[in-house]
Short mmCIF file of C-alpha atoms and ligand atoms in Angstrom, two decimals:
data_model
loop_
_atom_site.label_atom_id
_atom_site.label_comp_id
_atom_site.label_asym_id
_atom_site.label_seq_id
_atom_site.Cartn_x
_atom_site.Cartn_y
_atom_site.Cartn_z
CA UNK N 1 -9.63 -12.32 -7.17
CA UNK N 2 -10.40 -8.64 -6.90
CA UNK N 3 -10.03 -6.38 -3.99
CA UNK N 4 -13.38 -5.29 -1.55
CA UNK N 5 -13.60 -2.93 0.95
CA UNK N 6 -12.48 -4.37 4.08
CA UNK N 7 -15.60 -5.15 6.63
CA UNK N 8 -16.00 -5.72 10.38
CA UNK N 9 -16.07 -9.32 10.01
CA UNK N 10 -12.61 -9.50 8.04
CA UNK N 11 -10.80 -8.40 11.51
CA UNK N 12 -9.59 -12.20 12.06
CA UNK N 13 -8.96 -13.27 8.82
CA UNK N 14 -6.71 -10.16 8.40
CA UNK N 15 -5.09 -10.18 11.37
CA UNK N 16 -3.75 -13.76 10.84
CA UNK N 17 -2.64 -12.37 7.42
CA UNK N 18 -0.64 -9.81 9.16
CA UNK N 19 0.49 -12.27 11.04
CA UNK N 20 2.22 -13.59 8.36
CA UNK N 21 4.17 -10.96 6.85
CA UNK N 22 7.60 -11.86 8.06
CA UNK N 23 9.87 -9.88 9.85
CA UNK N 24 12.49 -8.83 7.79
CA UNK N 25 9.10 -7.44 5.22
CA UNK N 26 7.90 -5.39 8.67
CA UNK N 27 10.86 -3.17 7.69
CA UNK N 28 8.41 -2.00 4.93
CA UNK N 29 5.30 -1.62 6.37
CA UNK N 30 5.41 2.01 8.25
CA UNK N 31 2.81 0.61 11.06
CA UNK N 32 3.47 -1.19 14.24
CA UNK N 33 1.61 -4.24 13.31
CA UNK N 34 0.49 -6.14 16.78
CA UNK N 35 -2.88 -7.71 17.42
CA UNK N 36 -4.92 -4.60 18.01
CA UNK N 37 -3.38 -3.28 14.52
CA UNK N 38 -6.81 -4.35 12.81
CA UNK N 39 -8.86 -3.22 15.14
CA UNK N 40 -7.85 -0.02 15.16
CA UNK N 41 -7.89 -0.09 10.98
CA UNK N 42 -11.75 -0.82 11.46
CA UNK N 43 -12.07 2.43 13.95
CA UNK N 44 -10.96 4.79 11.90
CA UNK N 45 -12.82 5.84 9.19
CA UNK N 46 -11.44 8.14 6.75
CA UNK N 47 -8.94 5.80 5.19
CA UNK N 48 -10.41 3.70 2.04
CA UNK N 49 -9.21 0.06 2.76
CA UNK N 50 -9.53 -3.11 1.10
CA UNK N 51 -8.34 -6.55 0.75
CA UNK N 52 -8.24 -9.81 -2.03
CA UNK N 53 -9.12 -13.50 0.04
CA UNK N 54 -8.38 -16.45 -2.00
CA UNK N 55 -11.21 -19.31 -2.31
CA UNK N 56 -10.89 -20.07 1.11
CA UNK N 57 -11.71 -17.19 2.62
CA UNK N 58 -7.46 -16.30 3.62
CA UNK N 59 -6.50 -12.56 3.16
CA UNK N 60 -3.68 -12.75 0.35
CA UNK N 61 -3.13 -8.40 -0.15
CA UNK N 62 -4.18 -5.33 1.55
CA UNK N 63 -4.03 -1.74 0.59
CA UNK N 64 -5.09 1.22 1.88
CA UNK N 65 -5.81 4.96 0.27
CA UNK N 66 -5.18 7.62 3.73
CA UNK N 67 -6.09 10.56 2.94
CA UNK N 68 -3.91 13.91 4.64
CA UNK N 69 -5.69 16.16 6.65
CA UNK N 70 -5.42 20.61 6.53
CA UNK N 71 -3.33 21.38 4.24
CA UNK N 72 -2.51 17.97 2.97
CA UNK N 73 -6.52 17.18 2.65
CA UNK N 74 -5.33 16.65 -0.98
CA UNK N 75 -2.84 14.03 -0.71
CA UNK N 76 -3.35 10.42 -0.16
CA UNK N 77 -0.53 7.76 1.10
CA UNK N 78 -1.30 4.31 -0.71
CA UNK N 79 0.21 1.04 2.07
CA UNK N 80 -0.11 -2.01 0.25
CA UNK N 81 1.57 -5.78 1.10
CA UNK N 82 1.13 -8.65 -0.42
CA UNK N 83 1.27 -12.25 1.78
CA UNK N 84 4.47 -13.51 0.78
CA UNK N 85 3.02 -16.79 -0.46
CA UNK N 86 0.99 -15.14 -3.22
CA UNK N 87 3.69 -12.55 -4.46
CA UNK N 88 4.92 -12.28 -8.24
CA UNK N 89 1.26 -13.43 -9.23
CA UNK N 90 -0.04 -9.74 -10.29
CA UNK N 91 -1.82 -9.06 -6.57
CA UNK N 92 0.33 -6.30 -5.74
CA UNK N 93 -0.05 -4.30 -9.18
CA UNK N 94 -3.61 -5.17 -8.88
CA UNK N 95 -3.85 -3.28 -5.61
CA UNK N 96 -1.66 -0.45 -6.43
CA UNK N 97 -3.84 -0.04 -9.22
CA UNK N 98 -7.18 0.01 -6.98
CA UNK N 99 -5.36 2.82 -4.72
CA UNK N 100 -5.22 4.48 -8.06
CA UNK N 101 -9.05 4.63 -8.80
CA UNK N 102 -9.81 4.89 -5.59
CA UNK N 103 -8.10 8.20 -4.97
CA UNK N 104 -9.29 9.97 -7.79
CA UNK N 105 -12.96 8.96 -6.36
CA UNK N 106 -12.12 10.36 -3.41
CA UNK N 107 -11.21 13.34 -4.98
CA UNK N 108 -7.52 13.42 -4.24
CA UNK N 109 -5.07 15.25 -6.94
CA UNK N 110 -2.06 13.44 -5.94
CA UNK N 111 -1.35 9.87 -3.84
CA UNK N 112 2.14 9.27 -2.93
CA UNK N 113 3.85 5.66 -1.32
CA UNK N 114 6.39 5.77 0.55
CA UNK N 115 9.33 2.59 -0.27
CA UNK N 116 12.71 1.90 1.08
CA UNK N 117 15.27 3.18 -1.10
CA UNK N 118 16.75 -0.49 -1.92
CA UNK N 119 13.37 -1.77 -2.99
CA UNK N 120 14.29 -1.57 -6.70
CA UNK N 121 11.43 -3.97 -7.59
CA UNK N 122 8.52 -2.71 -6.19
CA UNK N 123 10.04 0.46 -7.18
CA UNK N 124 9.91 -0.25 -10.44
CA UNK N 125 6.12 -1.42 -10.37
CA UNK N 126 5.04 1.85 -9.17
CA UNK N 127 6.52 4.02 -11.97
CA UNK N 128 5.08 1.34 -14.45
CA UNK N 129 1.92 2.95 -13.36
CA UNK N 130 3.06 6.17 -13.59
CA UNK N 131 4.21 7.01 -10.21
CA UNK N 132 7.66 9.47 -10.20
CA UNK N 133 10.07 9.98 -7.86
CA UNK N 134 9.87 12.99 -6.01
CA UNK N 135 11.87 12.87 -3.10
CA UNK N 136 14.46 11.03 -1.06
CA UNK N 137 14.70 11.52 2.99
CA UNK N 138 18.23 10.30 4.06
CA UNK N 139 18.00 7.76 6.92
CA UNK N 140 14.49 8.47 7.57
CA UNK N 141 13.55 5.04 8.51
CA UNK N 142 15.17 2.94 11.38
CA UNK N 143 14.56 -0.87 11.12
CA UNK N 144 14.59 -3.20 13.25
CA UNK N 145 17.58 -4.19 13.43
CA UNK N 146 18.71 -0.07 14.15
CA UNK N 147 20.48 0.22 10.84
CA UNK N 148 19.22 3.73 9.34
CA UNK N 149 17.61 3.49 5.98
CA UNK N 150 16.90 5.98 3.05
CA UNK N 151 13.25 6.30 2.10
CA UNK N 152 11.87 7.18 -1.26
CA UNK N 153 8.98 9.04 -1.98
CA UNK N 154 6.93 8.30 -5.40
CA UNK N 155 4.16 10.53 -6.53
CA UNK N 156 1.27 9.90 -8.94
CA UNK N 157 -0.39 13.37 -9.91
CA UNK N 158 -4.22 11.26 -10.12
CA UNK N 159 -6.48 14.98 -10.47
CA UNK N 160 -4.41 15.87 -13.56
CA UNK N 161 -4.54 11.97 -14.57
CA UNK N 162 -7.74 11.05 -14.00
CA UNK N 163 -8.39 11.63 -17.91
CA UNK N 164 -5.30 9.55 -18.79
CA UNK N 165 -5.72 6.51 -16.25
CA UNK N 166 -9.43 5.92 -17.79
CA UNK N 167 -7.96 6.52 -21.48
CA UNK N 168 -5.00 3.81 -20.45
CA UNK N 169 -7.77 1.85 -18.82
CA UNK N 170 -6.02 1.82 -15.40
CA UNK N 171 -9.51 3.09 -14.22
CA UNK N 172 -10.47 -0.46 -14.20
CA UNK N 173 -8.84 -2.89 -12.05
C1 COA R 1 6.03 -4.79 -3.27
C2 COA R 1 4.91 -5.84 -3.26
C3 COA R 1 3.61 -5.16 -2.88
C4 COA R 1 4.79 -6.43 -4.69
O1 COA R 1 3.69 -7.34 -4.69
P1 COA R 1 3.56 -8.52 -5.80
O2 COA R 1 2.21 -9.09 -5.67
O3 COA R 1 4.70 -9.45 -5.70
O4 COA R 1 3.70 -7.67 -7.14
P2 COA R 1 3.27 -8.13 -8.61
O5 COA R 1 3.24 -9.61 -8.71
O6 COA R 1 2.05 -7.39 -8.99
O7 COA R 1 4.51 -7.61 -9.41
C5 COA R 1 4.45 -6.48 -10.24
C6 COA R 1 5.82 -6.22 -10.84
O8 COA R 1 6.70 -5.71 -9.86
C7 COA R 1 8.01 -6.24 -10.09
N1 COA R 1 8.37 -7.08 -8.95
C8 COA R 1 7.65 -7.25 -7.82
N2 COA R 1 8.35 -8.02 -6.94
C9 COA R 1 9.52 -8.34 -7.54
C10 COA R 1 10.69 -9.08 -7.16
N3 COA R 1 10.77 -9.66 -5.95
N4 COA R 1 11.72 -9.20 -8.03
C11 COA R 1 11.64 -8.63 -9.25
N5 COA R 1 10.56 -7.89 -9.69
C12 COA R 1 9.53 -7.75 -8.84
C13 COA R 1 7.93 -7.01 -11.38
O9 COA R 1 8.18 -6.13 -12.44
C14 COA R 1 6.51 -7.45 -11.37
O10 COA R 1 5.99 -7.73 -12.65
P3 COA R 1 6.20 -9.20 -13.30
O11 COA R 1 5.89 -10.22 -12.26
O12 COA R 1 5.24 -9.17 -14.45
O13 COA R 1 7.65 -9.23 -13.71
C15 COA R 1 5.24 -7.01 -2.29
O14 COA R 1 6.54 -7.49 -2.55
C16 COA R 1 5.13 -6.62 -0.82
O15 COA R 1 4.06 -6.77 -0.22
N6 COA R 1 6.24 -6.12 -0.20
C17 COA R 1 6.24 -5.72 1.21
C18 COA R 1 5.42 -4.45 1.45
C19 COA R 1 5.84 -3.29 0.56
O16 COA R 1 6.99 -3.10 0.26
N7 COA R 1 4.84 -2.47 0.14
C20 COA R 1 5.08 -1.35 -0.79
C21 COA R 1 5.16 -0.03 -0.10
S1 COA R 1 3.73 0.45 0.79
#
């Protein structure tokens, strides 16, 4: 499986893989997901997207490179989530690592995600691939449930690393 960019025609398949993603995971996922989520996705066009579908055509990961705008034309924000079925099996490193190459070719110095301070696993995925932390926003996120929640911001500087990622071959996915 390797990721693609994500096309008109994917708009069902990914939908029912949003679907999917339970609640207590929609805690992580910044978006209001809801049926026109996809729709929407497909709209906009300055946001790199893609998705992996398994041999039957079902949407297993997404991720998405969106870019900032003005003064943060620089920056990109890298969402990715994996369908809970098909976790632990490399797909989300594989798509963290696509956000990776695909920032640098879109000319961004610097793509930061943006994780729930308790999320000590995916946490430490990210800096395996070199992201750092650089900042922590006390209860900047309210789940669902109402109870406040620290966020984490992780930075990967991919302008000055663009060098290093192809020399530690995270260039190629
Ligand atoms: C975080 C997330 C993307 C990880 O996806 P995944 O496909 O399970 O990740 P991988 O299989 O590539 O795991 C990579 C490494 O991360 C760590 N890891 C990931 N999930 C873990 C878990 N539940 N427990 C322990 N370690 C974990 C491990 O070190 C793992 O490597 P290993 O399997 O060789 O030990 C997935 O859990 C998810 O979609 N979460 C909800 C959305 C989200 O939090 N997105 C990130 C912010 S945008």
């Amino acid at each position: 499986m390797t990721p693609r960019a994500l096309e008109a025609a994917d708009e069902d398949r990914v939908q029912r893989f949003l679907g999917r993603i339970p609640e207590g995971d929609r805690t992580f996922f910044k978006e209001n997901l809801d049926e026109t989520t996809v729709a929407a996705w497909l709209s906009e066009g300055r946001a790199h997207r893609a998705i992996v579908t398994d041999d039957g055509g079902e949407t297993r990961a997404y991720a998405a490179v969106i870019p900032g705008v003005g003064w943060s034309s620089h920056v990109g924000e890298l969402r990715l989530v994996v369908d809970p079925g098909s976790r632990r099996a490399g797909l989300g490193r594989m798509m963290a690592r696509w956000g990776l190459v695909e920032a640098v070719q879109m000319g961004l110095s610097k793509l930061l995600v943006e994780l729930i301070a308790d999320q000590e696993a995916a946490i430490a995925m990210f800096h395996d691939l070199g992201f750092e932390g650089e900042a922590l926003l006390r209860d900047q996120v309210r789940d669902r449930g109402g109870k406040l929640r620290d966020l984490i911001l992780l930075a990967h500087d991919v302008g000055e690393n663009a060098a290093s990622l192809a020399a530690t071959g995270l260039d190629r996915i």
